[in-house]
XYZ file of C-alpha atoms in Angstrom:
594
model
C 0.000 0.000 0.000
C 1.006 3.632 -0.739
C 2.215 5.428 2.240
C 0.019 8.324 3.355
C 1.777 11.915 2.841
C -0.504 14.747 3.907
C -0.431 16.102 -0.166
C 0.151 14.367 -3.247
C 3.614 13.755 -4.514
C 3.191 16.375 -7.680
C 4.080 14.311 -11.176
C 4.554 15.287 -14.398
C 6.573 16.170 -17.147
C 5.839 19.247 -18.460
C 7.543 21.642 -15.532
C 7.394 21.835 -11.724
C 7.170 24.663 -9.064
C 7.162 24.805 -5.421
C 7.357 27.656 -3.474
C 6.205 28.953 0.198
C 2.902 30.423 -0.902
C 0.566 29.283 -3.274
C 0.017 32.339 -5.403
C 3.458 32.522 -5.994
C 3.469 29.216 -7.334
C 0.676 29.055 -9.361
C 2.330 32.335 -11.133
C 5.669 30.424 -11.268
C 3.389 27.446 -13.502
C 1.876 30.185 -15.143
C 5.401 31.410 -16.946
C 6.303 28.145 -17.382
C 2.486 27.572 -19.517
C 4.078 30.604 -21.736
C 7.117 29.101 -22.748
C 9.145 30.532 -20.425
C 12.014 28.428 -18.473
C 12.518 27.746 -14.982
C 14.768 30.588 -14.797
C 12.321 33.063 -16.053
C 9.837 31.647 -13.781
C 12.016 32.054 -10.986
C 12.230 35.524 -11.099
C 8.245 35.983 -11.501
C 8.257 33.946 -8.352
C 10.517 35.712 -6.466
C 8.736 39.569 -6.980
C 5.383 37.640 -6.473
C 6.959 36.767 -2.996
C 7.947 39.783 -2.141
C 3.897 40.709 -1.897
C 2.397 38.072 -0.405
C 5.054 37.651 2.383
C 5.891 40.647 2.646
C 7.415 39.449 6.320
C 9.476 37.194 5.131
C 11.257 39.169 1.895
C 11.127 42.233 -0.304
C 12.773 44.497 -2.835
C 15.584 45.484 -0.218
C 16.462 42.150 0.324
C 19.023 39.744 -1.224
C 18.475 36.164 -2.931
C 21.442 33.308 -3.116
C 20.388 30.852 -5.730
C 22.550 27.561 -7.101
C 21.044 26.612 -10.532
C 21.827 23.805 -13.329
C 21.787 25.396 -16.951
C 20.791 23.136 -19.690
C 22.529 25.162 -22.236
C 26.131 25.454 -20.205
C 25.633 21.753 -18.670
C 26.671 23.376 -15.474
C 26.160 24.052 -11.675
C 26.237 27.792 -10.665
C 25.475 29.666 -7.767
C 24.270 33.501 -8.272
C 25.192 35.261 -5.186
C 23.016 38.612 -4.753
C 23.755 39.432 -1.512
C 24.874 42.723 -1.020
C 27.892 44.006 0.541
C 28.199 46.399 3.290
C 28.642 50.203 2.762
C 31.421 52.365 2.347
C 30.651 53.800 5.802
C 30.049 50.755 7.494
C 33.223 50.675 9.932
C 33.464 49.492 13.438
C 34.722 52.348 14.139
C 32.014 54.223 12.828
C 29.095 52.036 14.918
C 30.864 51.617 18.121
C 31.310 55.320 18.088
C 27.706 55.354 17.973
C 27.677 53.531 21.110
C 26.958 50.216 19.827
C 28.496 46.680 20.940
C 26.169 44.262 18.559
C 24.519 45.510 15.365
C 20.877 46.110 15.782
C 18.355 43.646 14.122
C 16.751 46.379 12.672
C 16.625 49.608 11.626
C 18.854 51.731 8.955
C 22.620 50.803 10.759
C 21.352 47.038 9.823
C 21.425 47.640 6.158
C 23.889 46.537 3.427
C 23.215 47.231 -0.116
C 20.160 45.547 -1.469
C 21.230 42.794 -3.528
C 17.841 40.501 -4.767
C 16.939 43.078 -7.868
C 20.034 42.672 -9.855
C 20.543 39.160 -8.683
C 17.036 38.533 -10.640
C 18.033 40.814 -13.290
C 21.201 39.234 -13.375
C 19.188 35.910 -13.975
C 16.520 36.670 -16.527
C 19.542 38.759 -18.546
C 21.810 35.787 -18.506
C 19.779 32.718 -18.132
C 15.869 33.365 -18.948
C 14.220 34.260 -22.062
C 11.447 36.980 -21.018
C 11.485 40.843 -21.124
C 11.243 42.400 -17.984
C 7.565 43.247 -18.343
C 6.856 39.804 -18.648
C 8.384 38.818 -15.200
C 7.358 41.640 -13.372
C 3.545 41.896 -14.521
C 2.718 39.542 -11.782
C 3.874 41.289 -8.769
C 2.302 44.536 -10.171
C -0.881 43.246 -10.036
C -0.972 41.467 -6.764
C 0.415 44.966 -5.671
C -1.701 46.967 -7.481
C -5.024 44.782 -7.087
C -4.122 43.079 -4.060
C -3.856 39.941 -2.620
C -5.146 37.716 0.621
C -3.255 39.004 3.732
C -2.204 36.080 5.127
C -3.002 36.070 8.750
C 0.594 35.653 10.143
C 1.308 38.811 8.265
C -1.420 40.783 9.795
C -0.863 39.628 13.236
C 2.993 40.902 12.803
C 1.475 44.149 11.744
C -0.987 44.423 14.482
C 2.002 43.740 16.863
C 3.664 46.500 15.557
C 0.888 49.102 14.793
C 2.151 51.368 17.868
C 5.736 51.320 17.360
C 5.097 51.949 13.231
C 2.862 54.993 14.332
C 5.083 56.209 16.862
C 8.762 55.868 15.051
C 8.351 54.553 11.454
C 5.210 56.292 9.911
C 6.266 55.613 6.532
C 5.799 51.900 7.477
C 2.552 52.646 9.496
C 0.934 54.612 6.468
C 1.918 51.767 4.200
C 0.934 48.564 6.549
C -2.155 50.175 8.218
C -3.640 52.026 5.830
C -6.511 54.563 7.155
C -5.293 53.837 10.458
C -6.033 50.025 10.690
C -4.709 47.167 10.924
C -5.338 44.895 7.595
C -8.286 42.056 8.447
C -6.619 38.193 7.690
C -7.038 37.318 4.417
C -8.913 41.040 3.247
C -7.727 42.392 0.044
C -4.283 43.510 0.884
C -2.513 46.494 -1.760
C 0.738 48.258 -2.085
C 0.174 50.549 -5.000
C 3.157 52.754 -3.985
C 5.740 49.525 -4.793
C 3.191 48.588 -7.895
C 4.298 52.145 -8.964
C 8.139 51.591 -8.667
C 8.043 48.624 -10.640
C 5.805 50.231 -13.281
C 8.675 52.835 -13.395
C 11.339 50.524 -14.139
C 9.660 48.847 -17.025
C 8.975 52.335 -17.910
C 12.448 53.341 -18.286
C 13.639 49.560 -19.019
C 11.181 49.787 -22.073
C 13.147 53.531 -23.593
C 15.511 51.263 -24.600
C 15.312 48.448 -27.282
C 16.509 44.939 -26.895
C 15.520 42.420 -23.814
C 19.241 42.806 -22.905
C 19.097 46.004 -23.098
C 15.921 46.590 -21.175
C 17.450 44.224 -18.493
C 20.267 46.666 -18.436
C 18.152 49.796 -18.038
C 16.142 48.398 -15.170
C 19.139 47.734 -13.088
C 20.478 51.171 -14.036
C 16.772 52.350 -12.827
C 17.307 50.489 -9.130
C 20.901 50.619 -8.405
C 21.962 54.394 -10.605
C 18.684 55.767 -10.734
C 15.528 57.000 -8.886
C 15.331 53.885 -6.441
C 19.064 54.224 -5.645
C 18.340 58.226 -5.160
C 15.473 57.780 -3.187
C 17.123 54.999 -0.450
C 20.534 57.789 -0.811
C 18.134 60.670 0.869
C 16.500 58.491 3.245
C 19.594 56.839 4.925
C 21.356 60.264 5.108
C 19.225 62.314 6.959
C 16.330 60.492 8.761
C 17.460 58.992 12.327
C 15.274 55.777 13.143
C 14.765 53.661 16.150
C 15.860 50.523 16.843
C 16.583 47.713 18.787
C 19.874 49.162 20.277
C 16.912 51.711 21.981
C 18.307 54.703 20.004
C 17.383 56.649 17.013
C 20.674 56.212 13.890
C 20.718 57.389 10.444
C 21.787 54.850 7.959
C 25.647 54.850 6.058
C 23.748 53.286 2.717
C 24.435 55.886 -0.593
C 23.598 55.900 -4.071
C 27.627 55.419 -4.443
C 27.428 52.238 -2.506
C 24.444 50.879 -5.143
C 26.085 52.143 -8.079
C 29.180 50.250 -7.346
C 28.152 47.224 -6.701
C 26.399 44.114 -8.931
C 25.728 40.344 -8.042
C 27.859 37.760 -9.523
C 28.023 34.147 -10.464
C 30.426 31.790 -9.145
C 31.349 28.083 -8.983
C 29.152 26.293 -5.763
C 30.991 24.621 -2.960
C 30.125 20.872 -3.580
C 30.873 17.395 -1.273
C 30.452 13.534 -2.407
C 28.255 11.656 -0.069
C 27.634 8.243 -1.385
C 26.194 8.533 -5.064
C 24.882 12.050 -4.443
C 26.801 15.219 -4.889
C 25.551 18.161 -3.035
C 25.785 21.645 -4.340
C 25.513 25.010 -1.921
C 26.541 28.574 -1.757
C 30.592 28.924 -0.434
C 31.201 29.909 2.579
C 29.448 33.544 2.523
C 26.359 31.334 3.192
C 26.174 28.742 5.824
C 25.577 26.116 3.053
C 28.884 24.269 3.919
C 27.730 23.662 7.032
C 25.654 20.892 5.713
C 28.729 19.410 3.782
C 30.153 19.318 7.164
C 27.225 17.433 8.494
C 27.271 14.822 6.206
C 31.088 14.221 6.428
C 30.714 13.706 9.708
C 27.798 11.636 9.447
C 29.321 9.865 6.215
C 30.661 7.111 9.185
C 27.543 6.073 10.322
C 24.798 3.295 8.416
C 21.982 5.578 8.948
C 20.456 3.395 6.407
C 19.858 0.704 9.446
C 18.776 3.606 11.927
C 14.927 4.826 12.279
C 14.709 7.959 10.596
C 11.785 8.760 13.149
C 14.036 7.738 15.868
C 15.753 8.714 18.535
C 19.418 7.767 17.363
C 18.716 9.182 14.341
C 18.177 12.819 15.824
C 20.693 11.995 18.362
C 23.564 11.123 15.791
C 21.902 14.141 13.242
C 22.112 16.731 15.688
C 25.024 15.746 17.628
C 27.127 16.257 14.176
C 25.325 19.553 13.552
C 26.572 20.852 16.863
C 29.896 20.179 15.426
C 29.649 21.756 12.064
C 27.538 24.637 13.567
C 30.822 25.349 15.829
C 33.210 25.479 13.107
C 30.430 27.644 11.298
C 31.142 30.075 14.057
C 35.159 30.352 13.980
C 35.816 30.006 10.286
C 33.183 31.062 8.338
C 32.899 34.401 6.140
C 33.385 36.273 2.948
C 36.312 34.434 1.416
C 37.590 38.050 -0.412
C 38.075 39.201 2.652
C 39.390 35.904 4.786
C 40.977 32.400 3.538
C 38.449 29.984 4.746
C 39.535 26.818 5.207
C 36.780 25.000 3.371
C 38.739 22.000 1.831
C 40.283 20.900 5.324
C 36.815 20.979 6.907
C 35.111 18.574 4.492
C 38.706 16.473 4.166
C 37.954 12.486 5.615
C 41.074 12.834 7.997
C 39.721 16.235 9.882
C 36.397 14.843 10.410
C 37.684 11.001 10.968
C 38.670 12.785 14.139
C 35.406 14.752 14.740
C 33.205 11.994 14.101
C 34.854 10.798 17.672
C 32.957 13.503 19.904
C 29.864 12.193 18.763
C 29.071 10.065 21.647
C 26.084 8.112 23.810
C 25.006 11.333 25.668
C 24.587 15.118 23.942
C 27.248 17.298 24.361
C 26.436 20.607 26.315
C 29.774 22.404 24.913
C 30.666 24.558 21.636
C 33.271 22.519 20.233
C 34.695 23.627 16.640
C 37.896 22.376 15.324
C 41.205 23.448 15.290
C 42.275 24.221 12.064
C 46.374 24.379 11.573
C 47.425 28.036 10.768
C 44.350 29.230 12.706
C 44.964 28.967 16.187
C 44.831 33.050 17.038
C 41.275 32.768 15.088
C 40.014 30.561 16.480
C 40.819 32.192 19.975
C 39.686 35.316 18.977
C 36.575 33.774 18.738
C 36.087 31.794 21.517
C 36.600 34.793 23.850
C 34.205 37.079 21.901
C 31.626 34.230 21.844
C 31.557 33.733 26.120
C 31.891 37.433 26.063
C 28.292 38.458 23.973
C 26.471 35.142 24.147
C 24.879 34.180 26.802
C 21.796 31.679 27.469
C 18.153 33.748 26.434
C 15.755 33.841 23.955
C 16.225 32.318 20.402
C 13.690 33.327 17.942
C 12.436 31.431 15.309
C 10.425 33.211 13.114
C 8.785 30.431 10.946
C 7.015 28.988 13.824
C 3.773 30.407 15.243
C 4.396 29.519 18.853
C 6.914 31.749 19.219
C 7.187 35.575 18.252
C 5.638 37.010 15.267
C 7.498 40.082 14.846
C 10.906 38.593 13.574
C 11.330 38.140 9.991
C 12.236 35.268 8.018
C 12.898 34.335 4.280
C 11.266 32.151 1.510
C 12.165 29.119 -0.866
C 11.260 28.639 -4.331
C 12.207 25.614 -6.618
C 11.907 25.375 -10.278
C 12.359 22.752 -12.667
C 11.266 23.162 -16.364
C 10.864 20.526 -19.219
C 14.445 21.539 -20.692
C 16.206 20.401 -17.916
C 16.815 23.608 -16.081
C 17.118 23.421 -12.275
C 16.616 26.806 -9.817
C 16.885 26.549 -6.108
C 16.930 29.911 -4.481
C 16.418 31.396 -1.008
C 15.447 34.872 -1.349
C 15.013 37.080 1.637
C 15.832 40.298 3.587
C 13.820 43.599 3.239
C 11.167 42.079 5.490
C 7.998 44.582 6.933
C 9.665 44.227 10.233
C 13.376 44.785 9.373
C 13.445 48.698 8.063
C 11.254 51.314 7.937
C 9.477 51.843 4.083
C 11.332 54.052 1.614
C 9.235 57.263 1.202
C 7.779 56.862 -2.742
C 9.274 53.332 -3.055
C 6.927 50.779 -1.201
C 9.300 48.897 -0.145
C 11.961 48.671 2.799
C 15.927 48.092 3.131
C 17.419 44.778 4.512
C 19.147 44.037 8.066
C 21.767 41.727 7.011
C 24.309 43.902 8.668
C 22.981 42.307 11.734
C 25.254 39.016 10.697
C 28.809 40.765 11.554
C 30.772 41.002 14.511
C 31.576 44.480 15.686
C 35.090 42.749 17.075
C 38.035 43.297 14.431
C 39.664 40.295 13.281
C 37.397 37.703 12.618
C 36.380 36.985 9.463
C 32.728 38.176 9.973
C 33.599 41.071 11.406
C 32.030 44.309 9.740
C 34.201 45.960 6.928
C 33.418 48.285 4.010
C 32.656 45.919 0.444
C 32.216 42.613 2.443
C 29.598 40.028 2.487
C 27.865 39.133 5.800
C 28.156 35.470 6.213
C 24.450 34.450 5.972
C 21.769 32.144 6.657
C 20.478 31.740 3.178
C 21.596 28.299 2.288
C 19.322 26.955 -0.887
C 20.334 23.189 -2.224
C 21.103 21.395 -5.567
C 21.795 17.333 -5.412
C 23.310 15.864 -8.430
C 22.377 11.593 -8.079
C 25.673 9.636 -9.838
C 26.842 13.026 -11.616
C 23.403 13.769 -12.961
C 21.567 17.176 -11.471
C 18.576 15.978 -9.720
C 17.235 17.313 -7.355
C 16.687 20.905 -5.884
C 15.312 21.827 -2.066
C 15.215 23.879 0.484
C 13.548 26.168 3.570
C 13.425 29.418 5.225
C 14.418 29.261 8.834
C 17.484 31.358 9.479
C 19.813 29.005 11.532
C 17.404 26.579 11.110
C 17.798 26.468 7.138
C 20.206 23.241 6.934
C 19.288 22.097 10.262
C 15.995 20.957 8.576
C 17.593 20.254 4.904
C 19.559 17.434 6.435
C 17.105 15.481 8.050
C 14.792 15.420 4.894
C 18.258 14.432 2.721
C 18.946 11.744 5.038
C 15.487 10.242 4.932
C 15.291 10.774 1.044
C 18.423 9.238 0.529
C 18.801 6.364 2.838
C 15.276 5.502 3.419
C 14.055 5.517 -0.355
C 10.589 8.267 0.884
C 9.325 9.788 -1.584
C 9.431 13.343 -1.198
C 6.451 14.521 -0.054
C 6.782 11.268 2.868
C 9.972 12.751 3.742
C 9.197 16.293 3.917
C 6.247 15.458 6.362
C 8.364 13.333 8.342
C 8.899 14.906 12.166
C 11.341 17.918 12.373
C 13.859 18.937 14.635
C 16.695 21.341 15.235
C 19.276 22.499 17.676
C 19.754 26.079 19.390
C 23.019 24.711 20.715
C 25.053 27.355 19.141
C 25.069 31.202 18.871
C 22.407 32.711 16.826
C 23.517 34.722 13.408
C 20.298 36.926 14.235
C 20.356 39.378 17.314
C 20.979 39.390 20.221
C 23.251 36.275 18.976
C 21.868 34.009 22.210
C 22.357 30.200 22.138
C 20.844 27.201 24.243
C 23.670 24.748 24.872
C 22.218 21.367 24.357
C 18.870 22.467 23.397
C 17.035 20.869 20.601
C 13.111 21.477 19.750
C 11.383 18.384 18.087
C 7.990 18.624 16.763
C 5.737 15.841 19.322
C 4.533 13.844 16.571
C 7.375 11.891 17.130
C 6.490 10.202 20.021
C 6.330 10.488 23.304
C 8.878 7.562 24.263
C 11.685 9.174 21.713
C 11.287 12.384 23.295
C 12.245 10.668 26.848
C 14.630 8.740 25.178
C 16.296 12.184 23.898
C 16.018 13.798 27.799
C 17.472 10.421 29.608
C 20.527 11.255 26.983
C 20.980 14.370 28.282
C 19.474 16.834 25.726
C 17.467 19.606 26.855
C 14.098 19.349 24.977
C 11.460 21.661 23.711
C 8.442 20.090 22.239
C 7.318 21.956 19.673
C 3.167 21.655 18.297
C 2.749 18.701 15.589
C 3.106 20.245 11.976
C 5.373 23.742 13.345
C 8.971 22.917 12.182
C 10.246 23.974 8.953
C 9.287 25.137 5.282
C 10.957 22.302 3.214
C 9.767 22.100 -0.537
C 11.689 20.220 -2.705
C 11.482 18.989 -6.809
C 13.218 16.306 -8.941
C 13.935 15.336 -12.563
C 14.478 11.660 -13.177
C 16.912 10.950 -16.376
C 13.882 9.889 -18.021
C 11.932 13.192 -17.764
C 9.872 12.524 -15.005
C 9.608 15.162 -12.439
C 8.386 15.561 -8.735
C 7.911 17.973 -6.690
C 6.578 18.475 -2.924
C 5.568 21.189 -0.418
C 5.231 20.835 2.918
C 1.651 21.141 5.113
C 3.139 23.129 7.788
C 1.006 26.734 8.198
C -0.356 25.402 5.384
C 0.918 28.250 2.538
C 3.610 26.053 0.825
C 2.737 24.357 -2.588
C 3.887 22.168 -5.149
C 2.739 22.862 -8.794
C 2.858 21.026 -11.480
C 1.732 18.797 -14.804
């Protein structure tokens, strides 16, 4: 008998989407139905997003994505994550009093990087004009959408502090006053008007290319860029340092910057070879994982469990650590990403992982980086201390942090898009005045201690969260996943990999399999608390695993059945057959497909 997933395993052959919301999948399809390819239909995903969760990404955001191109016969990852300002020195924010960058707020900003990473996509990769890709969002802007009711309960949490310090967000998220009604007729007809701009001046030109060319002009040289410039430079805005900053963003800072492509960081784990971002992302932490884990026959463990989470999360703790010491921008540090996935370093790791959890943050040393990794260890005990950890996917705890989005795309070519777009959240920045939209908080991932390689510095990348997936089965790309989550992002990837892989699910069986994850180590978010030994498992698992977990010493939080994680995935068998799954939990994510 069929095993009972909570949805359909989506088949077909024709094209596939999957995404966190359903309009934004249904518009993905909807490309695809044109004759447009997966990359084009990523990109009219990702704006769609960017209105209907408006708390979990928008225009001021930025957007990794790792990719297989038909036409090159190659693995690529886009990176549009923007870099910090020009006047983004720790001199310059600890002379403003600060000792941690503020989760929100115009200090948190670094230079929006999602627009010219989708530009940079449709230009290079897609086929459609940038009307075509855009028209979606502009209408859902223009002639609204559902306001989903996580999205109106953020606002209503922040309807006092809008009206009181960020009226430009108050007149755009409460409009007349009030707070928008779950799922009434949401619009944003100031952002439908920027966009309508850009194809304006993207259309004086002739030429898609060209056109693609004139609308980043229009964002990162033009009116948008202008408009962020005046903001930043003289309006002083609260935030969650309890003071009122100006930003350091300019219109230099945009105009001198672009997203790039460049070769993913990859690992060989059986007959599967796993593509992420490098180490500006926290995708190698999940190469990490699985070398560790590489030693173990997980294919005779339960993947409901409890050695299976014990062995899974015991190795994350291990990989998170190193995460935390060596991790960064590699322009700006040498990160020592070969030696962390070699067999011999973690031949050695693989011993920690014991009977009982460990209650300790214990990365590697790495030869050569010894004064590192000591810098490190003193700043950690120094700012992190036990507290709060948020996770904003997850409606048991708060509802004013925000988060991110997935989409994946596969088309009837061949092409592949996984991406993680996110930043420029409702909660993270006040709105532009004339724009509709608001700037990003990424900053918030740097250390204001000199000498690491996240600490802050003019032109670098904050090492993120974003972390989106491509799996190549025996050489061949296959298949594409990923989640929102923040920290969480590979701590839920790995599970659903490992039960994919070694217990032959299908993937909608293994996406709805019970989640779990680890607050063990530091947050990347502020205030940058951890939980030693604390995981959170969803209680669907079972009462006598979750004892089982406690009598080996880890500190459990039982989280409500179906509240863990955003996983979608899709697949392309080398006969043509695709898949693709979306998982139940707060029941927005959906799989597309025919």
């Amino acid at each position: 008998m069929t095993e009972f997933t909570t949805r359909p395993e989506i088949l077909g052959t024709f094209g596939v989407v999957t995404s966190t919301h359903w309009i934004a999948s249904a518009v993905g399809m909807a490309i695809l139905e044109k004759g447009g390819n997966a990359f084009d239909a990523a990109v009219a995903t990702g704006f769609v997003l960017q209105i209907v969760e408006p708390h979990l990404c928008g225009p001021g955001g930025d957007m990794p994505a790792v990719f297989y191109s038909r036409s090159k016969d190659k693995v690529e990852v886009i990176c549009a994550q923007g870099t910090a300002p020009a006047g983004a020195t720790i001199e310059h924010y600890t002379s403003e009093g600060l000792k941690l960058i503020p989760g929100d707020g115009l200090l948190a900003t670094v230079i929006p990087g999602a627009f010219d990473g989708w530009m940079l996509m449709l230009r290079d990769y897609g086929t459609m004009s940038v009307r075509e890709v855009l028209e979606p969002a502009i209408y859902y802007a223009g002639q609204g959408h559902p306001m989903l009711a996580r999205v109106s309960a953020t606002i209503r949490g922040l309807a006092g502090f809008f009206e009181k310090e960020w009226p430009t967000s108050h007149a755009t998220w409460l409009p007349g006053g009030a707070v928008p009604e779950p799922l009434g007729n949401f619009k944003n007809p100031v952002l439908a008007e920027t966009w309508k701009r850009i194809i304006a001046e993207a259309e004086a030109r002739t030429g898609r290319e060209n056109q693609i060319e004139a609308a980043r002009d229009a964002f990162y040289r033009g009116f948008v860029a202008e408009a962020i410039d005046r903001y930043a430079s003289t309006t002083a805005v609260m935030d969650a340092s309890g003071a009122r900053h100006k930003g350091v963003l300019t219109a230099d800072d945009m105009a001198n910057w672009q997203a790039t492509v460049e070769a993913p960081q990859t690992y060989d784990y059986h007959d599967w070879t796993i593509a992420k971002t490098p180490a500006w992302g926290q995708g190698p932490v999940l190469l990490q994982s699985l070398a560790l884990l590489k030693g173990f026959d997980l294919s005779a463990i339960d993947p409901a469990g409890p050695d299976f989470v014990h062995v899974v999360v015991e190795a994350m703790k291990l990989a998170y650590a190193d995460r935390e010491v060596y991790y960064g921008d590699p322009e700006f540090a040498q990160i020592p990403t070969e030696y962390l996935l070699s067999e011999g370093y973690n031949a050695e790791r693989r011993k920690l992982i014991g009977e009982t959890a460990s209650l300790e943050l214990r990365p590697g040393r790495v030869p050569g980086y010894d004064n590192q990794f000591d810098l490190t260890m003193a700043m950690l005990a120094d700012v992190s201390g036990k507290g709060a950890v948020y996770e904003p996917t997850m409606s048991h705890l708060t509802e004013k942090r925000g988060d991110t989005v997935h989409i994946d795309v596969i088309d009837r070519w061949g092409n592949m898009v996984s991406t993680t777009p996110s930043g420029g959240w409702l909660q993270s920045s006040p709105i532009v005045p004339g724009l509709g939209f608001a700037l990003n908080s990424r900053a918030q991932m740097f250390w204001l201690k000199p000498g690491l390689p996240t600490s802050l510095a003019p032109g670098k990348r904050p090492r993120t969260t974003l972390t989106p997936s491509l799996a190549l089965h025996q050489g061949r790309p296959t298949l594409v996943f990923g989640t929102p989550g923040g920290d969480q992002q590979d701590q839920w990837q790995l599970p659903f990999f490992l039960r994919y892989v070694h217990h032959r699910k299908n993937l909608q069986a293994a996406i709805d399999m019970p989640l779990f994850h680890t607050t063990h180590f530091p947050g990347s978010f502020y205030p940058r608390t951890s939980q030693p030994g604390n995981i959170m498992v969803e209680s669907n698992i079972g009462v006598d695993v979750l004892d089982e977990l406690r009598r080996r010493g880890h500190q459990v939080t039982v989280a409500d059945p179906w509240s863990v994680g955003r996983l979608t995935a899709a697949r392309r068998d080398a006969d043509g057959l695709m898949r693709a799954a979306a998982t139940p939990r707060l029941m927005q994510a959906y799989a597309v497909g025919r």
